[in-house]
JSON list of C-alpha atoms and ligand atoms in Angstrom, two decimals:
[
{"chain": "A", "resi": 1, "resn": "UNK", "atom": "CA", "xyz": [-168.13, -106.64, 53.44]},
{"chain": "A", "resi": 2, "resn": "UNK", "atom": "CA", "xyz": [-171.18, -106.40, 55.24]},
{"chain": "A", "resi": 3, "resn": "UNK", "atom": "CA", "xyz": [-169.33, -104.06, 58.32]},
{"chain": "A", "resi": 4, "resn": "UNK", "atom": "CA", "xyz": [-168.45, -101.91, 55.23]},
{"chain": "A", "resi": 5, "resn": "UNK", "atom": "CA", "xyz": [-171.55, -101.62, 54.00]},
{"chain": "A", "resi": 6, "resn": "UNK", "atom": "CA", "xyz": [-173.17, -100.73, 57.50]},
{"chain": "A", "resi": 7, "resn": "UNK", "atom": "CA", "xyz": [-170.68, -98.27, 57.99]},
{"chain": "A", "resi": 8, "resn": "UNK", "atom": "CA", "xyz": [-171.45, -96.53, 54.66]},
{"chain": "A", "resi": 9, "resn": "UNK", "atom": "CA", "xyz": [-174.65, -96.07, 55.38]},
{"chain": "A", "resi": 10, "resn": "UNK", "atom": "CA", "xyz": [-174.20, -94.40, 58.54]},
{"chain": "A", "resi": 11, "resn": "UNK", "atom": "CA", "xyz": [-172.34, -92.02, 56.86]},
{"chain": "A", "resi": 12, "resn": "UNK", "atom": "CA", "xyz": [-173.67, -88.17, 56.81]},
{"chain": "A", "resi": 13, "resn": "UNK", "atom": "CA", "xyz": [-175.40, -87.74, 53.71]},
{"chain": "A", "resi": 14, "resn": "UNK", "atom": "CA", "xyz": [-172.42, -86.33, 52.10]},
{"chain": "A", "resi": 15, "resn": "UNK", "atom": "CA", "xyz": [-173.70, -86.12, 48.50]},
{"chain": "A", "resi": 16, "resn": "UNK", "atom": "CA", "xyz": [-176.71, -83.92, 49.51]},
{"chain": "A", "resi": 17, "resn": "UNK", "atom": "CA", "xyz": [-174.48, -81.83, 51.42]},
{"chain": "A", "resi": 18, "resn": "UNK", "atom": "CA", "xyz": [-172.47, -81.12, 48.36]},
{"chain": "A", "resi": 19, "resn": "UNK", "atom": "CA", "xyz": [-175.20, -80.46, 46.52]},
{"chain": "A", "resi": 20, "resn": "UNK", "atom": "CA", "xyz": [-176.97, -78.05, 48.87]},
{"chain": "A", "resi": 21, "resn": "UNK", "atom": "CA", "xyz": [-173.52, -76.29, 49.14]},
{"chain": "A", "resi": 22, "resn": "UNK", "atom": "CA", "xyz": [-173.66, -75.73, 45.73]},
{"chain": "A", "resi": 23, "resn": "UNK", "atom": "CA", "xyz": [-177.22, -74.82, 45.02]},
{"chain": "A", "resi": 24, "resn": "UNK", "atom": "CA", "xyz": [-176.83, -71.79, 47.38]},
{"chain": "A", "resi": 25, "resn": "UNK", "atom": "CA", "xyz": [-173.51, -70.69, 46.13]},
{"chain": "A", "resi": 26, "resn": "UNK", "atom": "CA", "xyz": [-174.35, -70.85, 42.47]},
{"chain": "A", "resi": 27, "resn": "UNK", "atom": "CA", "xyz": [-177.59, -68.90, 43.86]},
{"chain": "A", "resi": 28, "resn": "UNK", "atom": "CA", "xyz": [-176.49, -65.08, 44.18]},
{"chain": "A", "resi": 29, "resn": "UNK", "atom": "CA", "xyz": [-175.25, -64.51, 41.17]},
{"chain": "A", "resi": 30, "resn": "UNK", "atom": "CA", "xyz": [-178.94, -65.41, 39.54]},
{"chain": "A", "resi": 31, "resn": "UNK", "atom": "CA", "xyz": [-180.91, -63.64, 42.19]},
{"chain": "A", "resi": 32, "resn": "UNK", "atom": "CA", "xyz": [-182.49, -61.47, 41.40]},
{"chain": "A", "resi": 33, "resn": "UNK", "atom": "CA", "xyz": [-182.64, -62.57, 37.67]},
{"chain": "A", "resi": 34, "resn": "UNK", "atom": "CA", "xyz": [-186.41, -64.45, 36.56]},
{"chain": "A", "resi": 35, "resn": "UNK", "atom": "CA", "xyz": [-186.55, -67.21, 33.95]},
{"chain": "A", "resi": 36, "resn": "UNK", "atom": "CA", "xyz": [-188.92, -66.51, 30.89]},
{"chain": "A", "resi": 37, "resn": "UNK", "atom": "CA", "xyz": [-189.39, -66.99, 27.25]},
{"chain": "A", "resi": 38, "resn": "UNK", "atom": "CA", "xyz": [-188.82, -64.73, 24.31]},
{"chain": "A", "resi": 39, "resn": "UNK", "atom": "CA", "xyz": [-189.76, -64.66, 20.78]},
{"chain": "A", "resi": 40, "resn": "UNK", "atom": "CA", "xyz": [-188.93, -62.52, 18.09]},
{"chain": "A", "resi": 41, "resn": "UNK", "atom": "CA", "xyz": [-190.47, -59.94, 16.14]},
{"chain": "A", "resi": 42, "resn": "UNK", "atom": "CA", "xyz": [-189.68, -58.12, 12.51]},
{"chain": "A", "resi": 43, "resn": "UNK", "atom": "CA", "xyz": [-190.69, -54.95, 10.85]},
{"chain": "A", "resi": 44, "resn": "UNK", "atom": "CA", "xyz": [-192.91, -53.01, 10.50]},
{"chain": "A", "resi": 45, "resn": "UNK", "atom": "CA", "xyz": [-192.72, -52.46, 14.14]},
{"chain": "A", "resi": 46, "resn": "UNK", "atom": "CA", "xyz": [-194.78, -48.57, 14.26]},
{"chain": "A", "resi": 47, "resn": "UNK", "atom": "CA", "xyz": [-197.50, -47.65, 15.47]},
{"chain": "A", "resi": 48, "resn": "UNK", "atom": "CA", "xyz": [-196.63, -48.64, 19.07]},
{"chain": "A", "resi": 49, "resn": "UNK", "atom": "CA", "xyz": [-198.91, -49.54, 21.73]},
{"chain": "A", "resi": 50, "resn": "UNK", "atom": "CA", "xyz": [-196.69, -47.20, 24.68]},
{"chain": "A", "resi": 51, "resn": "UNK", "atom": "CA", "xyz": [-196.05, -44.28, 21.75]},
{"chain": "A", "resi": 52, "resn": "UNK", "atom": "CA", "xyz": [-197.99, -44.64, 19.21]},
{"chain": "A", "resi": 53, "resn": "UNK", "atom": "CA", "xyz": [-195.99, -43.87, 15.68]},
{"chain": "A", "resi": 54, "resn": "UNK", "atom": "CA", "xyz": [-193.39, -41.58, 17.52]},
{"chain": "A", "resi": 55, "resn": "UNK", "atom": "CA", "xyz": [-190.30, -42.82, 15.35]},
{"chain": "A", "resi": 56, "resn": "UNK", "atom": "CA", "xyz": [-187.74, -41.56, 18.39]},
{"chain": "A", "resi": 57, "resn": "UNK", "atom": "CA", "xyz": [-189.23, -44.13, 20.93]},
{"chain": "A", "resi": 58, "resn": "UNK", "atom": "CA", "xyz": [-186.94, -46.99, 19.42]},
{"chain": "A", "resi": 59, "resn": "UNK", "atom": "CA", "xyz": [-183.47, -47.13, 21.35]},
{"chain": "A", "resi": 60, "resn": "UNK", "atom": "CA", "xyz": [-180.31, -46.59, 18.62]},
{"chain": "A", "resi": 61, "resn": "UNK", "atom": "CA", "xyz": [-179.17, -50.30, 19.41]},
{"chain": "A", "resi": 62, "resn": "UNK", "atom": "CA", "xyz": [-182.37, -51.09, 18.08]},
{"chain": "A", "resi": 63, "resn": "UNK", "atom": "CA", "xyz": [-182.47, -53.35, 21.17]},
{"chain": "A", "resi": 64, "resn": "UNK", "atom": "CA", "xyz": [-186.07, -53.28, 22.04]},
{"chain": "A", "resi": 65, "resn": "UNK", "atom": "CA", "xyz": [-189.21, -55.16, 22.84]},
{"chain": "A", "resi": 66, "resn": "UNK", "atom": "CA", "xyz": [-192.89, -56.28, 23.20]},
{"chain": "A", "resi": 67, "resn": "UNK", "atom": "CA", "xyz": [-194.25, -56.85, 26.98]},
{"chain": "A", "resi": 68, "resn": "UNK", "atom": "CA", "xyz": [-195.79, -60.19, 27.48]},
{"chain": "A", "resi": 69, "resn": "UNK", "atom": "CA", "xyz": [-198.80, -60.46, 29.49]},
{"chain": "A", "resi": 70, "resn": "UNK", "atom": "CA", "xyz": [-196.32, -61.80, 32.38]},
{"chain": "A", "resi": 71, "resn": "UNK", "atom": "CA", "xyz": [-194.33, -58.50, 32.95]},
{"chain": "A", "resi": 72, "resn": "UNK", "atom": "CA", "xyz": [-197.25, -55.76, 30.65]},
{"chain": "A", "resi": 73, "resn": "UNK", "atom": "CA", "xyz": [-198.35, -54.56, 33.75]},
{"chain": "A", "resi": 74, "resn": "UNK", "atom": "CA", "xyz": [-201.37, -52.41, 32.49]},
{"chain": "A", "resi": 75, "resn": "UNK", "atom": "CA", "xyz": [-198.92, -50.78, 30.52]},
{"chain": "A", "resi": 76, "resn": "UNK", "atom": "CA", "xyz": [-196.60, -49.31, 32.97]},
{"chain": "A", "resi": 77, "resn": "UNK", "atom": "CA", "xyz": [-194.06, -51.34, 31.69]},
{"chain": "A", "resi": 78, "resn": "UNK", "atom": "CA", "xyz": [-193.66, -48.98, 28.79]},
{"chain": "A", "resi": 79, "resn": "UNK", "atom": "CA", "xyz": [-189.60, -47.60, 28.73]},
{"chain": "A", "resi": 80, "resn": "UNK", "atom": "CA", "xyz": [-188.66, -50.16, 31.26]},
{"chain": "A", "resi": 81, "resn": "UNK", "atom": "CA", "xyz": [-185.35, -52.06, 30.60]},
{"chain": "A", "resi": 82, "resn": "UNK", "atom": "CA", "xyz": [-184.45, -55.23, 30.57]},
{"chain": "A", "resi": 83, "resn": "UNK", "atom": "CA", "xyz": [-181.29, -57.50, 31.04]},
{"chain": "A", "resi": 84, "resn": "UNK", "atom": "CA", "xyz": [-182.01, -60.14, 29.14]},
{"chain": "A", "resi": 85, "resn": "UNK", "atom": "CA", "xyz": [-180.07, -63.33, 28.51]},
{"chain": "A", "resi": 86, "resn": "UNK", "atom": "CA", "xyz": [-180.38, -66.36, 26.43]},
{"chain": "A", "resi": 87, "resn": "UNK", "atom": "CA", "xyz": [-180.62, -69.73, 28.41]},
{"chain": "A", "resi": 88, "resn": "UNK", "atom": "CA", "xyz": [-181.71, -72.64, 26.24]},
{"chain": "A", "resi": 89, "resn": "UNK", "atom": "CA", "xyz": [-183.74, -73.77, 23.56]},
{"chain": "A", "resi": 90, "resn": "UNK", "atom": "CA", "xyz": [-185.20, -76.70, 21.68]},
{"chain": "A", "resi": 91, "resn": "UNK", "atom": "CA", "xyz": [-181.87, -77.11, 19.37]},
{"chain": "A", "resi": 92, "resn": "UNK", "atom": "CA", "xyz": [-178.54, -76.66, 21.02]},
{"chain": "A", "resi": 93, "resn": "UNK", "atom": "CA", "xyz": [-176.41, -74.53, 20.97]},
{"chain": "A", "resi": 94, "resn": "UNK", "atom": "CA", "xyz": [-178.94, -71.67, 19.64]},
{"chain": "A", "resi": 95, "resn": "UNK", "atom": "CA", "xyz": [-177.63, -69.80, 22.65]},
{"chain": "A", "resi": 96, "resn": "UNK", "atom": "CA", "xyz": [-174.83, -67.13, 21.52]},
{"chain": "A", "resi": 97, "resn": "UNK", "atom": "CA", "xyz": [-172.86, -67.65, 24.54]},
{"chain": "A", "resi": 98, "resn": "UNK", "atom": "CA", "xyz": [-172.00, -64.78, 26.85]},
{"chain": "A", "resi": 99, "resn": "UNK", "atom": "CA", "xyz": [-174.17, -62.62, 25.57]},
{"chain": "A", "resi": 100, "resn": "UNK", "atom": "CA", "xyz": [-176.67, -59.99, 27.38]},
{"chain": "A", "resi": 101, "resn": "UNK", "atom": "CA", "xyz": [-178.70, -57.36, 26.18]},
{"chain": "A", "resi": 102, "resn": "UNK", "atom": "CA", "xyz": [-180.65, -54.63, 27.74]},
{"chain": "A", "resi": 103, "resn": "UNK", "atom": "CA", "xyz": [-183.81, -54.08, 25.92]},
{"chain": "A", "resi": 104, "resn": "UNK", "atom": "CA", "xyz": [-186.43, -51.03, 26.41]},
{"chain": "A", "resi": 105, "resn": "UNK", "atom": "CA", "xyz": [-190.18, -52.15, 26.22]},
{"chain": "A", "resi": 106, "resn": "UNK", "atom": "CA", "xyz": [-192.18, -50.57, 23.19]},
{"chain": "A", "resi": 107, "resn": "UNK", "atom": "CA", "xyz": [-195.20, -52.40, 22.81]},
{"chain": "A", "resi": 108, "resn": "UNK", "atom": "CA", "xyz": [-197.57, -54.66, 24.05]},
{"chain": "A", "resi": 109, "resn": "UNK", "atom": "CA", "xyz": [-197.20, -58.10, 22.93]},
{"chain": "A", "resi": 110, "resn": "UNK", "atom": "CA", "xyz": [-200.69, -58.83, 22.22]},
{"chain": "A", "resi": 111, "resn": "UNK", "atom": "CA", "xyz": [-201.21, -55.76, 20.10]},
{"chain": "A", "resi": 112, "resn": "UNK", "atom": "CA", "xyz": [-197.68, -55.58, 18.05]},
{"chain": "A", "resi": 113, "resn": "UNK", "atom": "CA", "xyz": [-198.48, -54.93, 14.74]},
{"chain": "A", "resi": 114, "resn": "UNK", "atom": "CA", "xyz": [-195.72, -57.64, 13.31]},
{"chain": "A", "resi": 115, "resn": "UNK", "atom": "CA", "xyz": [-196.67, -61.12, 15.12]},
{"chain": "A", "resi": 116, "resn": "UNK", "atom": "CA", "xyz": [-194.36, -62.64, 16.97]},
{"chain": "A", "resi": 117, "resn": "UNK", "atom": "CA", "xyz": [-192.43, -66.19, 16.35]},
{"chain": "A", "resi": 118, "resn": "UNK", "atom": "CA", "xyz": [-194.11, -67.49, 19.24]},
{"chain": "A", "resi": 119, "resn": "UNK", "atom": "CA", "xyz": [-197.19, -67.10, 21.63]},
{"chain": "A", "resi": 120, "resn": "UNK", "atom": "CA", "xyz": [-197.43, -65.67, 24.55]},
{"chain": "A", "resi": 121, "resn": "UNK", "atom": "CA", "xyz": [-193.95, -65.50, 25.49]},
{"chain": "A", "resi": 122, "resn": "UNK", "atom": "CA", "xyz": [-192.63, -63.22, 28.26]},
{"chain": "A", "resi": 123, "resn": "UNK", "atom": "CA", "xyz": [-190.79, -60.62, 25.95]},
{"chain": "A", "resi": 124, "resn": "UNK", "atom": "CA", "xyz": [-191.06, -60.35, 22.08]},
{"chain": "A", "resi": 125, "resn": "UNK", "atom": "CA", "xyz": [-187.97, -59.54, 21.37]},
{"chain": "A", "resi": 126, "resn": "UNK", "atom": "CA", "xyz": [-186.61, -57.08, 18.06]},
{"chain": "A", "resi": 127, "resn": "UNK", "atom": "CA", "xyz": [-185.04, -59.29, 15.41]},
{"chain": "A", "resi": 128, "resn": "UNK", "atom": "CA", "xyz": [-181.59, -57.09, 16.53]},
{"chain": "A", "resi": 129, "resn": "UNK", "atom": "CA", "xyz": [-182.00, -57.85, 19.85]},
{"chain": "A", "resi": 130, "resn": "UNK", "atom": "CA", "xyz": [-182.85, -61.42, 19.44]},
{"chain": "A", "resi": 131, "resn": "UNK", "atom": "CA", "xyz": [-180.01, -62.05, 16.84]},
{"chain": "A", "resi": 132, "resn": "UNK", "atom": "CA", "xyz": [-177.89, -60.58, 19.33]},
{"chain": "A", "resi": 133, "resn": "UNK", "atom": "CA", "xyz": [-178.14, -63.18, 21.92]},
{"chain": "A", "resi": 134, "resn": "UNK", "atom": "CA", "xyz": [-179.26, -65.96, 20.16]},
{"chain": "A", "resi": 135, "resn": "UNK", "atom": "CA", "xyz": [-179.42, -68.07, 16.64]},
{"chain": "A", "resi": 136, "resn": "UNK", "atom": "CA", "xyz": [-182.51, -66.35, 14.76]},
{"chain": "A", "resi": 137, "resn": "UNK", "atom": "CA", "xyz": [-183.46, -69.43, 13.14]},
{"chain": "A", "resi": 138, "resn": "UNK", "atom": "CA", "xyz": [-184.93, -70.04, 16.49]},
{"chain": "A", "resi": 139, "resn": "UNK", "atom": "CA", "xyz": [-188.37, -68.79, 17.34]},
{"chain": "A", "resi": 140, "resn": "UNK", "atom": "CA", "xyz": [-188.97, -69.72, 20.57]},
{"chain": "A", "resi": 141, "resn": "UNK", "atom": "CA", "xyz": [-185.85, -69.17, 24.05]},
{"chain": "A", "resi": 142, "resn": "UNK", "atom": "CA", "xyz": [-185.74, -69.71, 27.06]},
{"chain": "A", "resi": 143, "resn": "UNK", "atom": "CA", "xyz": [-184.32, -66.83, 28.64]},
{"chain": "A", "resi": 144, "resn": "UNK", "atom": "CA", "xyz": [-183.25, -64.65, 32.21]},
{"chain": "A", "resi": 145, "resn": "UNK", "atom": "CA", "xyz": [-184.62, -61.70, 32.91]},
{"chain": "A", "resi": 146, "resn": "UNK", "atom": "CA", "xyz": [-184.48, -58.99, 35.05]},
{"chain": "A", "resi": 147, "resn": "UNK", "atom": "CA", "xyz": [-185.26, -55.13, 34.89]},
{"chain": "A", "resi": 148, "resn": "UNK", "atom": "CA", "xyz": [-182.76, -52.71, 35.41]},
{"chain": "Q", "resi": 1, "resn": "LIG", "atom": "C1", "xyz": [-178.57, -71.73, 13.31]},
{"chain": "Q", "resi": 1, "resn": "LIG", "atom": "O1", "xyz": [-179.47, -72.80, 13.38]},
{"chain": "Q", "resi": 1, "resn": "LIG", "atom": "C2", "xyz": [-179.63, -73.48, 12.13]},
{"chain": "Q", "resi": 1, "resn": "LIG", "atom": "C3", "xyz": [-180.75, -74.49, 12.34]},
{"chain": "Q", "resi": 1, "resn": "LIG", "atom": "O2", "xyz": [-180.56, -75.24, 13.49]},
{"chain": "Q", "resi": 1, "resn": "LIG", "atom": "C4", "xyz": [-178.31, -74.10, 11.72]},
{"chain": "Q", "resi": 1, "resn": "LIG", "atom": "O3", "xyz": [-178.45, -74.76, 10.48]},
{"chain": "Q", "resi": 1, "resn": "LIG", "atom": "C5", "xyz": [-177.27, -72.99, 11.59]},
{"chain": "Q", "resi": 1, "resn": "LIG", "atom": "O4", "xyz": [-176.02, -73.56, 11.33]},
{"chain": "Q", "resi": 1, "resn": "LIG", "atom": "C6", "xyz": [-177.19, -72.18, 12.88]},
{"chain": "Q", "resi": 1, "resn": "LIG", "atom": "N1", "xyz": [-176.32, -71.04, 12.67]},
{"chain": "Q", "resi": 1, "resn": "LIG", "atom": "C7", "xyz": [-175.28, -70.79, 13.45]},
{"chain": "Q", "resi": 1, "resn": "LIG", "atom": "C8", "xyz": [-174.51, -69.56, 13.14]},
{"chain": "Q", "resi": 1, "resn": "LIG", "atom": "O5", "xyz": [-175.00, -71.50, 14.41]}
]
């Protein structure tokens, strides 16, 4: 018993090894992909902080969104686009699974016109693009991010 024991714990710490095999090959898929949060926003979604009341800036999907402080970017981030995918949230299984969108950014946030669900999230999502990846009785995800 005890010459087991001793010779388990000389063992290589296989279990870590596992692990650390499997942190960096789950790794590349996600890499270049940031985690955030996203709220979502309704109508009346004009005037626009990046165009103002220009009716053509929305995308025909309707997939579009408000910039968060985290990605505004003194406003440069106006017409960027974003992959964005639902994670997690408080109540499971609000996640639709498998689904992405790729949202173009419209607004600012801070100065939408509609509020959003939530505060200071990373993207204020539009209620098409938020029912598209996720259960809208949700205001608050967790999310993954990146910009095309
Ligand atoms: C969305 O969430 C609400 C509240 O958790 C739940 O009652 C409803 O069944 C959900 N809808 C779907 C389609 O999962």
């Amino acid at each position: 018993m005890s010459m087991s024991r001793s010779r388990n714990s000389r063992l290589p710490p296989c279990p870590w090894l596992l692990l650390v095999v499997f942190l960096v090959s789950e790794f590349p898929s996600n890499s270049y992909a940031d985690v955030g949060t996203s709220a979502r926003y309704a109508p009346p979604y004009l005037p626009t902080t990046c165009y103002g009341g220009e009716a053509t800036q929305f995308p025909s999907s309707n997939l579009f969104a408000a910039a968060g402080d985290g990605i505004w970017d003194n406003g440069a981030a106006c017409g960027r686009q974003y992959l964005v995918r639902c994670v997690s949230a408080e109540q499971p299984r609000t996640c639709i699974p498998d689904q992405s969108i790729q949202v173009k950014i419209v607004d600012y946030a801070s100065s939408a016109v509609s509020a959003a669900s939530a505060p200071s999230t990373t993207l204020v999502l539009s209620d098409k693009a938020f029912a598209t990846i996720a259960n809208t009785s949700a205001a608050l995800i967790n999310i993954e991010f990146q910009q095309v």
